[in-house]
Amino acid sequence: GAVVSQHPSWVICKSGTSVKIECRSLDFQATTMFWYRQFPKQSLMLMATSNEGSKATYEQGVEKDKFLINHASLTLSTLTVTSAHPEDSSFYICSARGAGRVSYEQYFGPGTRLTVT
Amino acid sequence: LAKTTQPISMDSYEGQEVNITCSHNNIATNDYITWYQQFPSQGPRFIIQGYKTKVTNEVASLFIPADRKSSTLSLPRVSLSDTAVYYCLVGVFSSNRDDKIIFGKGTRLHILP
């Protein structure tokens, strides 16, 4: 159990366009979802926390108008990178946690590799 | 989360036991020690958690001395597939829905044939 999927697994887009990444919890209801980004050879950096039905809480330094997060249901969260630029190229990973679960009981998706040309 | 320090990288050979030590001098009474594993181009996965002494599961063992200021993740008889980054995290890990996981730099383990 506790499977989290992401779609797409990789995407290439042109500079200036927007890209949407989906994160789904397949077999549990995720009251909280997290979005991370990871550059090559670096650690995961938390971008934002989203609770179902609430606005996302962004970490310091993350532009909320550029990285739009929608957690519209208990099984789906989306991250939209708006007006993408080459520096947004990264590995984006989501994670999900069920109601009442402690924080280490969050399950990570396989990641989405974004390349902006 | 308490600050942790772990080696940036380690190399070992197949069949060896690998021990990765994490220092957490400022660990608080209510803190737990949790380790994650991340394979290349994949999301991390939880591997083990402990509070004191020793914890063992099918993947690894975690040794925590009495003062809890450090911990050692032990991987028995590693194989090439154990090549990954291993993250040590220390915190309360509550069920508060705003409680979040912040990853440090981790230890990049490279297993050689």
CSV table of C-alpha atoms in Angstrom, one decimal:
chain,number,residue,atom,x,y,z
A,1,GLY,CA,0.0,0.0,0.0
A,2,ALA,CA,0.8,3.7,0.2
A,3,VAL,CA,1.6,4.4,-3.4
A,4,VAL,CA,2.2,7.8,-4.8
A,5,SER,CA,2.4,8.5,-8.5
A,6,GLN,CA,3.5,11.4,-10.5
A,7,HIS,CA,2.7,12.4,-14.1
A,8,PRO,CA,4.5,13.0,-16.3
A,9,SER,CA,7.7,11.2,-15.3
A,10,TRP,CA,9.6,13.6,-17.6
A,11,VAL,CA,8.7,16.7,-19.6
A,12,ILE,CA,10.5,19.0,-22.0
A,13,CYS,CA,9.1,22.4,-22.6
A,14,LYS,CA,10.1,25.6,-24.2
A,15,SER,CA,11.0,28.7,-22.2
A,16,GLY,CA,8.0,30.9,-21.4
A,17,THR,CA,5.5,28.1,-21.4
A,18,SER,CA,3.7,26.6,-18.4
A,19,VAL,CA,3.9,23.0,-17.2
A,20,LYS,CA,1.6,21.1,-14.9
A,21,ILE,CA,2.8,18.1,-12.8
A,22,GLU,CA,0.3,15.8,-11.1
A,23,CYS,CA,0.8,14.0,-7.9
A,24,ARG,CA,-1.7,11.3,-6.9
A,25,SER,CA,-2.1,9.1,-3.8
A,26,LEU,CA,-3.4,5.8,-5.3
A,27,ASP,CA,-4.5,3.9,-2.2
A,28,PHE,CA,-4.9,6.3,0.6
A,29,GLN,CA,-6.4,9.8,1.2
A,30,ALA,CA,-3.7,12.4,1.4
A,31,THR,CA,-4.7,15.2,3.7
A,32,THR,CA,-1.2,16.8,3.3
A,33,MET,CA,1.0,16.8,0.2
A,34,PHE,CA,4.5,18.2,-0.1
A,35,TRP,CA,6.4,19.4,-3.2
A,36,TYR,CA,10.2,19.2,-3.4
A,37,ARG,CA,12.7,20.1,-6.1
A,38,GLN,CA,16.1,18.5,-6.4
A,39,PHE,CA,19.0,19.7,-8.5
A,40,PRO,CA,21.7,17.2,-9.7
A,41,LYS,CA,23.9,15.9,-6.8
A,42,GLN,CA,22.0,18.0,-4.3
A,43,SER,CA,19.5,17.3,-1.6
A,44,LEU,CA,15.8,17.7,-1.8
A,45,MET,CA,14.6,21.2,-1.1
A,46,LEU,CA,11.1,21.6,0.2
A,47,MET,CA,9.1,24.0,-1.9
A,48,ALA,CA,5.6,24.0,-0.3
A,49,THR,CA,3.1,22.2,1.9
A,50,SER,CA,-0.4,21.8,0.8
A,51,ASN,CA,-3.4,20.7,2.9
A,52,GLU,CA,-6.5,19.5,1.1
A,53,GLY,CA,-8.9,22.4,0.6
A,54,SER,CA,-6.4,25.0,1.8
A,55,LYS,CA,-3.9,27.3,0.1
A,56,ALA,CA,-0.4,26.0,0.0
A,57,THR,CA,2.2,27.2,2.4
A,58,TYR,CA,5.4,28.1,0.6
A,59,GLU,CA,8.9,27.9,2.0
A,60,GLN,CA,10.9,31.1,2.1
A,61,GLY,CA,12.4,32.0,-1.3
A,62,VAL,CA,9.9,30.0,-3.3
A,63,GLU,CA,7.8,32.2,-5.6
A,64,LYS,CA,4.2,31.3,-5.1
A,65,ASP,CA,3.1,33.0,-8.3
A,66,LYS,CA,5.6,31.0,-10.3
A,67,PHE,CA,4.9,27.6,-8.7
A,68,LEU,CA,1.2,27.3,-8.4
A,69,ILE,CA,0.0,24.4,-6.2
A,70,ASN,CA,-3.5,23.1,-6.1
A,71,HIS,CA,-4.6,20.4,-3.7
A,72,ALA,CA,-8.2,20.1,-4.8
A,73,SER,CA,-8.9,16.6,-3.6
A,74,LEU,CA,-7.7,14.0,-1.1
A,75,THR,CA,-5.9,12.2,-3.8
A,76,LEU,CA,-4.6,14.8,-6.2
A,77,SER,CA,-2.2,17.7,-6.0
A,78,THR,CA,-0.9,19.6,-8.9
A,79,LEU,CA,2.2,21.8,-9.3
A,80,THR,CA,2.2,24.3,-12.2
A,81,VAL,CA,5.4,25.9,-13.2
A,82,THR,CA,4.4,29.1,-14.9
A,83,SER,CA,6.5,30.8,-17.5
A,84,ALA,CA,9.2,28.3,-17.2
A,85,HIS,CA,12.8,29.2,-17.7
A,86,PRO,CA,15.9,27.0,-18.1
A,87,GLU,CA,16.8,27.6,-14.5
A,88,ASP,CA,13.6,25.9,-13.5
A,89,SER,CA,14.9,22.6,-15.0
A,90,SER,CA,15.0,20.2,-12.1
A,91,PHE,CA,13.7,17.0,-10.6
A,92,TYR,CA,10.3,17.7,-8.9
A,93,ILE,CA,9.2,15.2,-6.3
A,94,CYS,CA,5.9,15.2,-4.4
A,95,SER,CA,5.0,13.3,-1.2
A,96,ALA,CA,1.8,12.6,0.5
A,97,ARG,CA,0.7,11.9,4.0
A,98,GLY,CA,-2.6,10.6,5.4
A,99,ALA,CA,-4.8,12.0,8.1
A,100,GLY,CA,-3.4,11.5,11.6
A,101,ARG,CA,-0.1,10.0,10.3
A,102,VAL,CA,3.1,11.2,11.8
A,103,SER,CA,5.4,13.2,9.6
A,104,TYR,CA,7.9,10.5,8.7
A,105,GLU,CA,5.0,8.4,7.3
A,106,GLN,CA,4.9,10.3,4.1
A,107,TYR,CA,5.2,8.5,0.8
A,108,PHE,CA,7.2,9.9,-2.0
A,109,GLY,CA,6.3,9.9,-5.7
A,110,PRO,CA,8.9,8.8,-8.3
A,111,GLY,CA,9.6,12.3,-9.4
A,112,THR,CA,9.2,14.4,-12.6
A,113,ARG,CA,12.2,15.6,-14.5
A,114,LEU,CA,11.5,18.9,-16.1
A,115,THR,CA,13.8,20.3,-18.8
A,116,VAL,CA,13.2,23.8,-20.1
A,117,THR,CA,14.8,24.6,-23.4
B,1,LEU,CA,14.4,19.3,13.2
B,2,ALA,CA,17.8,19.0,14.9
B,3,LYS,CA,20.9,19.7,12.9
B,4,THR,CA,22.7,16.5,11.6
B,5,THR,CA,26.1,15.9,10.2
B,6,GLN,CA,26.9,12.8,8.1
B,7,PRO,CA,29.7,12.0,5.7
B,8,ILE,CA,29.2,13.4,2.2
B,9,SER,CA,30.1,10.2,0.5
B,10,MET,CA,31.3,6.7,1.1
B,11,ASP,CA,32.5,3.8,-1.1
B,12,SER,CA,32.3,0.2,-0.3
B,13,TYR,CA,32.4,-3.2,-2.0
B,14,GLU,CA,29.7,-5.7,-2.6
B,15,GLY,CA,29.3,-8.2,0.3
B,16,GLN,CA,30.7,-5.8,2.9
B,17,GLU,CA,28.8,-4.3,5.8
B,18,VAL,CA,28.4,-0.6,5.6
B,19,ASN,CA,28.0,1.7,8.5
B,20,ILE,CA,27.0,5.3,8.1
B,21,THR,CA,27.3,7.5,11.1
B,22,CYS,CA,25.2,10.6,11.8
B,23,SER,CA,26.0,13.1,14.4
B,24,HIS,CA,23.2,15.0,16.1
B,25,ASN,CA,24.6,16.7,19.2
B,26,ASN,CA,21.6,18.8,19.9
B,27,ILE,CA,19.0,16.0,19.8
B,28,ALA,CA,16.1,16.8,22.1
B,29,THR,CA,14.4,14.4,24.5
B,30,ASN,CA,11.3,13.9,22.2
B,31,ASP,CA,13.3,13.5,19.0
B,32,TYR,CA,13.4,10.4,17.0
B,33,ILE,CA,16.1,9.4,14.4
B,34,THR,CA,14.9,8.5,11.0
B,35,TRP,CA,16.7,7.4,7.9
B,36,TYR,CA,15.6,7.7,4.3
B,37,GLN,CA,17.1,6.1,1.2
B,38,GLN,CA,17.0,7.7,-2.3
B,39,PHE,CA,18.0,5.8,-5.4
B,40,PRO,CA,19.0,7.8,-8.5
B,41,SER,CA,16.1,9.6,-10.2
B,42,GLN,CA,13.6,8.3,-7.6
B,43,GLY,CA,11.8,9.7,-4.6
B,44,PRO,CA,13.2,8.9,-1.2
B,45,ARG,CA,11.8,6.1,0.9
B,46,PHE,CA,11.7,5.6,4.6
B,47,ILE,CA,14.0,2.8,5.8
B,48,ILE,CA,14.2,2.8,9.6
B,49,GLN,CA,13.5,4.8,12.7
B,50,GLY,CA,14.6,4.6,16.3
B,51,TYR,CA,14.7,6.3,19.6
B,52,LYS,CA,17.4,4.4,21.5
B,53,THR,CA,19.6,1.3,21.6
B,54,LYS,CA,19.0,-0.9,18.5
B,55,VAL,CA,16.4,-1.3,15.9
B,56,THR,CA,16.5,-3.8,13.1
B,57,ASN,CA,14.3,-4.5,10.1
B,58,GLU,CA,14.6,-6.4,6.9
B,59,VAL,CA,16.6,-3.5,5.3
B,60,ALA,CA,18.9,-2.2,7.9
B,61,SER,CA,19.9,-1.9,11.6
B,62,LEU,CA,20.1,1.4,13.5
B,63,PHE,CA,22.4,1.7,16.5
B,64,ILE,CA,21.9,4.5,18.9
B,65,PRO,CA,24.2,5.0,21.9
B,66,ALA,CA,22.9,5.9,25.3
B,67,ASP,CA,23.6,9.6,24.9
B,68,ARG,CA,21.8,9.7,21.6
B,69,LYS,CA,24.2,12.3,20.2
B,70,SER,CA,24.9,10.1,17.2
B,71,SER,CA,23.5,7.1,15.4
B,72,THR,CA,24.8,4.5,12.9
B,73,LEU,CA,22.9,3.0,10.1
B,74,SER,CA,24.2,-0.4,9.3
B,75,LEU,CA,23.6,-2.1,5.9
B,76,PRO,CA,24.6,-5.8,6.0
B,77,ARG,CA,26.2,-7.4,3.0
B,78,VAL,CA,25.6,-4.6,0.5
B,79,SER,CA,25.0,-5.1,-3.2
B,80,LEU,CA,25.3,-2.8,-6.1
B,81,SER,CA,21.7,-2.0,-5.8
B,82,ASP,CA,22.3,-0.4,-2.4
B,83,THR,CA,24.0,2.5,-4.2
B,84,ALA,CA,21.9,5.5,-3.1
B,85,VAL,CA,21.9,8.6,-1.0
B,86,TYR,CA,21.1,8.0,2.7
B,87,TYR,CA,19.6,10.8,4.7
B,88,CYS,CA,19.6,11.0,8.5
B,89,LEU,CA,16.8,13.1,10.0
B,90,VAL,CA,16.2,13.9,13.7
B,91,GLY,CA,12.9,15.4,14.9
B,92,VAL,CA,9.7,14.9,16.7
B,93,PHE,CA,7.9,13.7,13.6
B,94,SER,CA,4.4,14.6,15.0
B,95,SER,CA,1.0,14.1,13.4
B,96,ASN,CA,0.6,17.8,13.2
B,97,ARG,CA,-0.5,18.3,9.6
B,98,ASP,CA,2.0,21.2,9.1
B,99,ASP,CA,4.9,19.1,10.4
B,100,LYS,CA,7.3,18.7,7.5
B,101,ILE,CA,10.5,16.9,6.6
B,102,ILE,CA,13.6,18.9,5.7
B,103,PHE,CA,16.4,16.9,4.2
B,104,GLY,CA,20.0,17.6,4.8
B,105,LYS,CA,22.8,16.8,2.4
B,106,GLY,CA,22.8,13.0,3.0
B,107,THR,CA,25.5,10.5,2.4
B,108,ARG,CA,26.1,9.3,-1.2
B,109,LEU,CA,27.0,5.6,-0.9
B,110,HIS,CA,28.6,4.0,-3.9
B,111,ILE,CA,29.0,0.3,-3.9
B,112,LEU,CA,31.7,-1.1,-6.1
B,113,PRO,CA,31.8,-4.6,-7.6
